[in-house]
Coordinates of C-alpha atoms and ligand atoms in Angstrom, one line a residue:
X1 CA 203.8 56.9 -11.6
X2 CA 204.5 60.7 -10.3
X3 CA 205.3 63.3 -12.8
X4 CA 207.7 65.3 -11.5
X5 CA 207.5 69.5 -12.0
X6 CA 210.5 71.1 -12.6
X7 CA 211.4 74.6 -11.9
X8 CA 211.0 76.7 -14.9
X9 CA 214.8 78.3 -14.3
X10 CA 217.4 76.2 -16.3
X11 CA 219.7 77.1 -13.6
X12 CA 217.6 75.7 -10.9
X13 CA 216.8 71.6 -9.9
X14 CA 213.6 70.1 -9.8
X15 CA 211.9 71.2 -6.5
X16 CA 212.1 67.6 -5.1
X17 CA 215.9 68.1 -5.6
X18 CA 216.1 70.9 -4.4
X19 CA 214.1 70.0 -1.0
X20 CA 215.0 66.2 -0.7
X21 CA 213.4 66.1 2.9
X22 CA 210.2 67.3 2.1
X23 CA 207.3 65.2 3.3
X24 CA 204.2 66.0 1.7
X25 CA 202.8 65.0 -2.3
X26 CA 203.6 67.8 -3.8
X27 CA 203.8 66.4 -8.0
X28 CA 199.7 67.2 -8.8
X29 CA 199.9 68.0 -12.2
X30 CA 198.8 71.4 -13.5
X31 CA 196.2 70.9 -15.5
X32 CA 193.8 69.8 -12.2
X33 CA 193.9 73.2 -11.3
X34 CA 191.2 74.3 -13.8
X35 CA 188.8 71.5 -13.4
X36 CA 185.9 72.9 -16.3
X37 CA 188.0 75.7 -16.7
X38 CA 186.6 77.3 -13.2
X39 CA 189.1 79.4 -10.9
X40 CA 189.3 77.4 -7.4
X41 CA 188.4 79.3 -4.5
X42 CA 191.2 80.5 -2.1
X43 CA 191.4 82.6 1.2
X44 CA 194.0 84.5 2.0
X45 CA 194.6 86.1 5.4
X46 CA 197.1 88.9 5.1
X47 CA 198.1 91.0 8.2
X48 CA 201.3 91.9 9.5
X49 CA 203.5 89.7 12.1
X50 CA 201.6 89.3 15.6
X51 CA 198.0 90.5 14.5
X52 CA 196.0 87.2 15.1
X53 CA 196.9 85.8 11.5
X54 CA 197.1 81.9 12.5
X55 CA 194.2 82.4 15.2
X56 CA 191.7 83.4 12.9
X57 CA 192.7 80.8 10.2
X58 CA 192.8 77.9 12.5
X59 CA 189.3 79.6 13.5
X60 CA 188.0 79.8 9.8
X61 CA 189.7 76.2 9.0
X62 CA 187.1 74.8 11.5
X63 CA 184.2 76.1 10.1
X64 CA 184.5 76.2 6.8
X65 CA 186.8 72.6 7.1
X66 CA 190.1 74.7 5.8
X67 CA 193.5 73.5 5.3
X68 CA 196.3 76.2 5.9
X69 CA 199.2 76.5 3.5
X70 CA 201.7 79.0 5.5
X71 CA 203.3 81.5 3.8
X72 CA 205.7 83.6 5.7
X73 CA 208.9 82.6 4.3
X74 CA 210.7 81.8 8.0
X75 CA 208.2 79.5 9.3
X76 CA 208.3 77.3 5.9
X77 CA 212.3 75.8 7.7
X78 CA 212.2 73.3 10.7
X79 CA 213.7 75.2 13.3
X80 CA 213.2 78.1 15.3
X81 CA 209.7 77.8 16.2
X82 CA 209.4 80.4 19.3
X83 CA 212.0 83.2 17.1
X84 CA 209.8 82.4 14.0
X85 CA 206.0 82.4 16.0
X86 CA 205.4 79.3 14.6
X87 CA 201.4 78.6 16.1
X88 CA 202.1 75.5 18.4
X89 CA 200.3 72.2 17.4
X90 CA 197.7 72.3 20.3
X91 CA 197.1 75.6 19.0
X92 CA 195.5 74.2 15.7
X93 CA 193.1 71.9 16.7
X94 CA 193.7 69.3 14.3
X95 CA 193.9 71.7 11.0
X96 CA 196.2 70.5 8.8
X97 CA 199.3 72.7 8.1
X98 CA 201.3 72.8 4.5
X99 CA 205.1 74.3 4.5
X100 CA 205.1 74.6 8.2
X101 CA 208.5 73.8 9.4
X102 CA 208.9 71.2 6.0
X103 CA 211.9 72.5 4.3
X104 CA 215.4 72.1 5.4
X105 CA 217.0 75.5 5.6
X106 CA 220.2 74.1 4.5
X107 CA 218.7 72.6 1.2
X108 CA 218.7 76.5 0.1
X109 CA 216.5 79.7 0.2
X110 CA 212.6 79.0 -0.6
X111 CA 212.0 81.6 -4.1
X112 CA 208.4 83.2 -4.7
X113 CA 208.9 81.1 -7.6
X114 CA 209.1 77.6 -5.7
X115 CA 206.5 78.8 -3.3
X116 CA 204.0 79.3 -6.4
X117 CA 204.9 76.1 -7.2
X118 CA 204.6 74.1 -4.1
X119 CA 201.4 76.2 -3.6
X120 CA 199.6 75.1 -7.1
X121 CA 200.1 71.4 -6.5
X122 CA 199.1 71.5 -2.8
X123 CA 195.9 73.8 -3.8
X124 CA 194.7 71.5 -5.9
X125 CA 194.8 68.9 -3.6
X126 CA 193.3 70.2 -0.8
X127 CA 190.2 71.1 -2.8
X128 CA 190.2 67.7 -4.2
X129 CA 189.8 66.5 -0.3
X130 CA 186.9 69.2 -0.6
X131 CA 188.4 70.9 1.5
X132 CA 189.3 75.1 1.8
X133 CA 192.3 76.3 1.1
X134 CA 193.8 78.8 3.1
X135 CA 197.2 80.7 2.6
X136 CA 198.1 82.3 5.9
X137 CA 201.4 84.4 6.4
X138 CA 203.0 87.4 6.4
X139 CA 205.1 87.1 3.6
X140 CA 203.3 89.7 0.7
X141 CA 205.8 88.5 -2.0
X142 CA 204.9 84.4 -1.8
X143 CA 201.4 85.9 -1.6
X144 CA 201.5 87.9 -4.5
X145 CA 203.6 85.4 -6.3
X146 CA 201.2 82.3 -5.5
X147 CA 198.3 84.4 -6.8
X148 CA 199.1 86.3 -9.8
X149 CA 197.9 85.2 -13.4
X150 CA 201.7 86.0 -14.4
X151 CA 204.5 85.8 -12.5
X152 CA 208.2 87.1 -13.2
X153 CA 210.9 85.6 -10.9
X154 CA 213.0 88.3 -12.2
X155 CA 211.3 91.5 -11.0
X156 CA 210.1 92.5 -7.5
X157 CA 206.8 94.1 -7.2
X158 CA 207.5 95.4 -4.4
X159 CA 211.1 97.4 -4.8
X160 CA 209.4 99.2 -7.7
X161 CA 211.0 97.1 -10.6
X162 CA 207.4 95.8 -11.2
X163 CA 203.8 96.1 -11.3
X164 CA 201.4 94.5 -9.2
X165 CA 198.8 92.6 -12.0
X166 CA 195.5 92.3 -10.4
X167 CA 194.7 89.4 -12.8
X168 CA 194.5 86.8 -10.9
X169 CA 194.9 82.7 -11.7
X170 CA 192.8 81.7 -8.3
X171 CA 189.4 82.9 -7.0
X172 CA 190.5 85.2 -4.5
X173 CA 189.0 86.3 -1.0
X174 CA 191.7 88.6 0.5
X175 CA 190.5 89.2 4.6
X176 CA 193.2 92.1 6.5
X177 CA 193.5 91.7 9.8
X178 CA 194.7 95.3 10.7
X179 CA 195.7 96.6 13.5
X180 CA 196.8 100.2 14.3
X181 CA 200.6 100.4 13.9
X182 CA 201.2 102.7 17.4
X183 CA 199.2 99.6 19.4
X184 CA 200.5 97.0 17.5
X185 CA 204.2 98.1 17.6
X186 CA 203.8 98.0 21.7
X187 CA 202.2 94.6 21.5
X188 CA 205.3 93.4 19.4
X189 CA 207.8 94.6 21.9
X190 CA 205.8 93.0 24.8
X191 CA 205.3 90.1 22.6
X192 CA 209.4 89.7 22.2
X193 CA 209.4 89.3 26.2
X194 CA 206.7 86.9 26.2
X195 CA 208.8 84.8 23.2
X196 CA 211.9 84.9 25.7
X197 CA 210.0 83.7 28.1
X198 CA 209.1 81.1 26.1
X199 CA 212.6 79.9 25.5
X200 CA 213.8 82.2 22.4
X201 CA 217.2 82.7 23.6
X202 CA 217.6 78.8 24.3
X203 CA 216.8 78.0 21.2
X204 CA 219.1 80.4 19.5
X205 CA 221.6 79.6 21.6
X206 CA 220.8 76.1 20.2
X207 CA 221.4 77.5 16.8
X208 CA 224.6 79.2 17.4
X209 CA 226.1 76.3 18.9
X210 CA 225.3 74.2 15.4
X211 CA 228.6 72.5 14.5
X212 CA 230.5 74.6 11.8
X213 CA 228.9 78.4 12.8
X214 CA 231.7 80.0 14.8
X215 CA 233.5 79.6 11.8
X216 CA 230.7 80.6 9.5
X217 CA 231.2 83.8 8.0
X218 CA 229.2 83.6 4.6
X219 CA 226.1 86.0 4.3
X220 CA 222.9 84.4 6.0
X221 CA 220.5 82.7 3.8
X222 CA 217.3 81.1 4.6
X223 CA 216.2 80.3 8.5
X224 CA 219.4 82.6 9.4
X225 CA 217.4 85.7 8.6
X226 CA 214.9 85.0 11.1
X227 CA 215.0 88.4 13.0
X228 CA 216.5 87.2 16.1
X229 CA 219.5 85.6 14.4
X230 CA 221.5 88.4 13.7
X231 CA 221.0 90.3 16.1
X232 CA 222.1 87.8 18.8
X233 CA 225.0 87.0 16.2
X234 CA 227.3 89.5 18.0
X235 CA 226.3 88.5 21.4
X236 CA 227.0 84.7 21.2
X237 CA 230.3 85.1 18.9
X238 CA 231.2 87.2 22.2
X239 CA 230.0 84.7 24.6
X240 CA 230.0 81.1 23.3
X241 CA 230.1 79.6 26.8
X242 CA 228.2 80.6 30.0
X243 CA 230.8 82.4 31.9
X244 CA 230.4 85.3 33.9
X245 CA 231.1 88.3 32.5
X246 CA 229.2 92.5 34.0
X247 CA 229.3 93.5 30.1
X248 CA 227.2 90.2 29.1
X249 CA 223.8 91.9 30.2
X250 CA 224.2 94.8 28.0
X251 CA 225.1 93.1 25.0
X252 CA 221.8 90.6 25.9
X253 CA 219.7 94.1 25.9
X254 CA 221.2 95.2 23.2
X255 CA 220.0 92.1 21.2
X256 CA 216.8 92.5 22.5
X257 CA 216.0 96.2 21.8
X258 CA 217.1 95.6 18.5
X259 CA 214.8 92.4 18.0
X260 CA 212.1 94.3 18.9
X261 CA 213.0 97.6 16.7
X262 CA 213.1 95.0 13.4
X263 CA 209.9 93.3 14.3
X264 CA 208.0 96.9 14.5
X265 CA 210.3 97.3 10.8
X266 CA 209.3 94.1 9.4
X267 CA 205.2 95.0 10.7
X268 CA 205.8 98.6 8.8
X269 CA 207.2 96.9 5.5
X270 CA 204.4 93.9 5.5
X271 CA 201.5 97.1 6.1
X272 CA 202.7 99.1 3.1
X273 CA 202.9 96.1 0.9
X274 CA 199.1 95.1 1.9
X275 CA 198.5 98.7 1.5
X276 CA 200.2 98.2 -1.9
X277 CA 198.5 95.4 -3.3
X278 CA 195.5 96.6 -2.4
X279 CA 196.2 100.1 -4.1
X280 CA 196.7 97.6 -7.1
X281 CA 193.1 96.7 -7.4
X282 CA 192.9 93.6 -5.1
X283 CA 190.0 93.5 -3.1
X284 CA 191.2 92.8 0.1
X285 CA 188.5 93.1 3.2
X286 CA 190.0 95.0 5.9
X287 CA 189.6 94.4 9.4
X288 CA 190.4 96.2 12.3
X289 CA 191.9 94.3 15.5
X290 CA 192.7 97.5 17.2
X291 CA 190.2 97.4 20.1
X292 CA 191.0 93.6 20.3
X293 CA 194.4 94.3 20.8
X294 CA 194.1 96.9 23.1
X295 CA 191.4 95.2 25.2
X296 CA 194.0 92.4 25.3
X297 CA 197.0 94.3 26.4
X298 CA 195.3 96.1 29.5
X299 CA 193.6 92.0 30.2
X300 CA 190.2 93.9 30.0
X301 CA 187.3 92.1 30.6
X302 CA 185.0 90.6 27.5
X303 CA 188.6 90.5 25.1
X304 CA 187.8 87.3 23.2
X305 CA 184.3 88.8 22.6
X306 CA 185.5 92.0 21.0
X307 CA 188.0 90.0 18.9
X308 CA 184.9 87.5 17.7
X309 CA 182.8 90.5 16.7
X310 CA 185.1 92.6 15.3
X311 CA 187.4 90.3 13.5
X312 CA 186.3 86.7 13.5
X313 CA 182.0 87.6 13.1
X314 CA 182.8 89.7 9.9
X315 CA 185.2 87.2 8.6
X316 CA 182.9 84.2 8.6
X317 CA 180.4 86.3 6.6
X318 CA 182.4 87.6 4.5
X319 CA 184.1 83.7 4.1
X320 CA 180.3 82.6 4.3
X321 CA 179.2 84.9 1.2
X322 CA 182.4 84.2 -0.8
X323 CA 181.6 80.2 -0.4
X324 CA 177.9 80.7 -1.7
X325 CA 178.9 82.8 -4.8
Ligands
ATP1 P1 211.4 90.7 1.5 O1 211.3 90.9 0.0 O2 211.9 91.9 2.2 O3 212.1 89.5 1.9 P2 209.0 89.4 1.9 O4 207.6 89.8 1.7 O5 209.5 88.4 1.0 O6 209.9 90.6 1.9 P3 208.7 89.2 4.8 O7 207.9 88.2 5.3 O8 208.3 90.6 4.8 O9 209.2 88.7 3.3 O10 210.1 89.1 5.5 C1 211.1 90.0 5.4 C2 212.2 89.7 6.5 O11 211.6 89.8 7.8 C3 212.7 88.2 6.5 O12 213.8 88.1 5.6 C4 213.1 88.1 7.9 O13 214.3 88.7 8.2 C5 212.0 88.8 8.7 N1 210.9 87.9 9.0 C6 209.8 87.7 8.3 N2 209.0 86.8 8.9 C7 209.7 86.4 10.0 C8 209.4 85.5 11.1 N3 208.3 84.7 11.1 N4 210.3 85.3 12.1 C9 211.4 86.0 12.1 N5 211.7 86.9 11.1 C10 210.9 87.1 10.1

């Protein structure tokens, strides 16, 4: 028989209500967390969007045999998979993926509270697989709200109305992949082209065309605050069909300047909240992609190698160590 958690708000249904499509077991009761009262071992790769995140966890995963929960809070919806950077599935190399692309971004917005609570049942069971657990994404607050010993729903750590606790209810090792923010923000815009190139605009226009949205005009909520949404909200209420039209180009680049301007926001916000938490006390083991990153926008030769011993060398010893404590 399942036992069935249920969200700790009165207001709120049980999670399996809440997200009737969701695929994977997700009802491991509590108390298997604590097995002889030891904290389970975690690792956590933090970063901001586009520094290498899901390459060096499906890199770790393979070594260590890993199993990646995601949290960034856009890639948990189906949908959107180039606006949201979702890593493709030849990309990770038979790793296994939790709340990537599972929830239905119609069921309702994902909370930090739900995500701690989707993310304590599927710990659990990865590490009864023997396997690793790793939460990868770029969202701070489902971090920091999987994590913590105590966790609020009502106040946000991050907006000042609370206080990051470093007491934590997992064994924590915290890796940072960094990169310089003048280098990274030029990766990001070049990285929107590449995503265009990939089909961004497609898919979005895919989106838009969803049966009910023209006449949508209610605030966006879940997978419709994936930074590309609203900024080509303007340009496809304007154009809805492919008709030929000397303003239509502008009002594209003006979508796409802006795209890129929130991406360098969002990778601003996500550094000071890393910065944040780890002002806090938690002992998170920065690395620095920089070089990588550079070596990789000018195509210079020997890039992988200076990304495996800057970022991926130090990260396996550090994983390594952490594994043999
Ligand atoms: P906040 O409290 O501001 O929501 P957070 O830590 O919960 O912060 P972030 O991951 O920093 O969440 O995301 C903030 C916003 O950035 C999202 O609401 C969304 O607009 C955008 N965003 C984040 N991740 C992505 C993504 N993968 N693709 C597109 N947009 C994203």
């Amino acid at each position: 028989s399942h036992s069935h958690k249920v969200s700790v708000f009165s207001a709120s249904k049980p999670l399996r209500q809440r997200w009737p499509r969701m695929g994977s077991a997700t009802s491991t009761p509590i108390a298997t967390d604590r097995r002889n009262g030891k904290k389970e071992k975690i690792v956590v790769v933090m970063g901001a969007t586009g520094t290498g995140k899901s390459k060096l966890s499906i890199d770790l995963a393979t070594r260590f045999g890993g199993e990646i929960i995601n949290s960034d809070k856009m890639q948990v919806y189906k949908g959107l998979d180039i606006t949201t950077n979702k890593i493709p599935p030849h990309e990770r190399r038979g790793v296994p993926h939790h709340l990537l692309g599972e929830l239905d971004s119609e069921d309702g917005e994902l909370t930090p509270e739900e995500f701690r609570q989707l993310g304590e049942s599927i710990i659990p069971d990865i590490t009864s697989r023997k396997k690793l657990p790793l939460i990868v994404g770029g969202s701070n607050s489902l971090v920091h709200a999987l994590v913590v010993e105590k966790f609020d729903p009502e106040s946000n750590v991050f907006d000042g109305s609370g206080l990051v606790s470093s007491e934590l209810r997992y064994n924590c090792c915290f890796l940072w992949v960094d990169v310089s923010f003048m280098v990274l923000s030029e990766y990001l815009s070049k990285r929107v082209g590449d995503m265009l190139d990939m089909g961004m605009f497609e898919e979005l226009a895919e989106f838009f065309d969803r049966p009910g949205e023209s006449e949508n005009t209610s605030p966006r909520t879940g997978l419709g605050k994936a930074i590309g949404v609203p900024e080509f909200e303007r340009y496809f209420k304007r154009y809805p069909s492919p008709v030929a039209d000397p303003v239509r180009k502008s009002a594209y680049e003006e979508a796409v300047r802006k795209i890129k301007d929130n991406t360098c926001q969002l990778a601003k916000q996500q550094i000071g909240k890393i910065v944040k938490l780890r002002g806090a006390g938690w002992d998170l083991r920065r690395m620095d992609a920089t070089e990588a990153f550079i070596a990789v926008m000018t195509s210079a030769e020997g890039r992988s190698e200076i990304w495996e011993k800057q970022v991926l060398e130090p990260s396996v010893k550090i994983v390594k160590a952490f594994l043999e404590e």
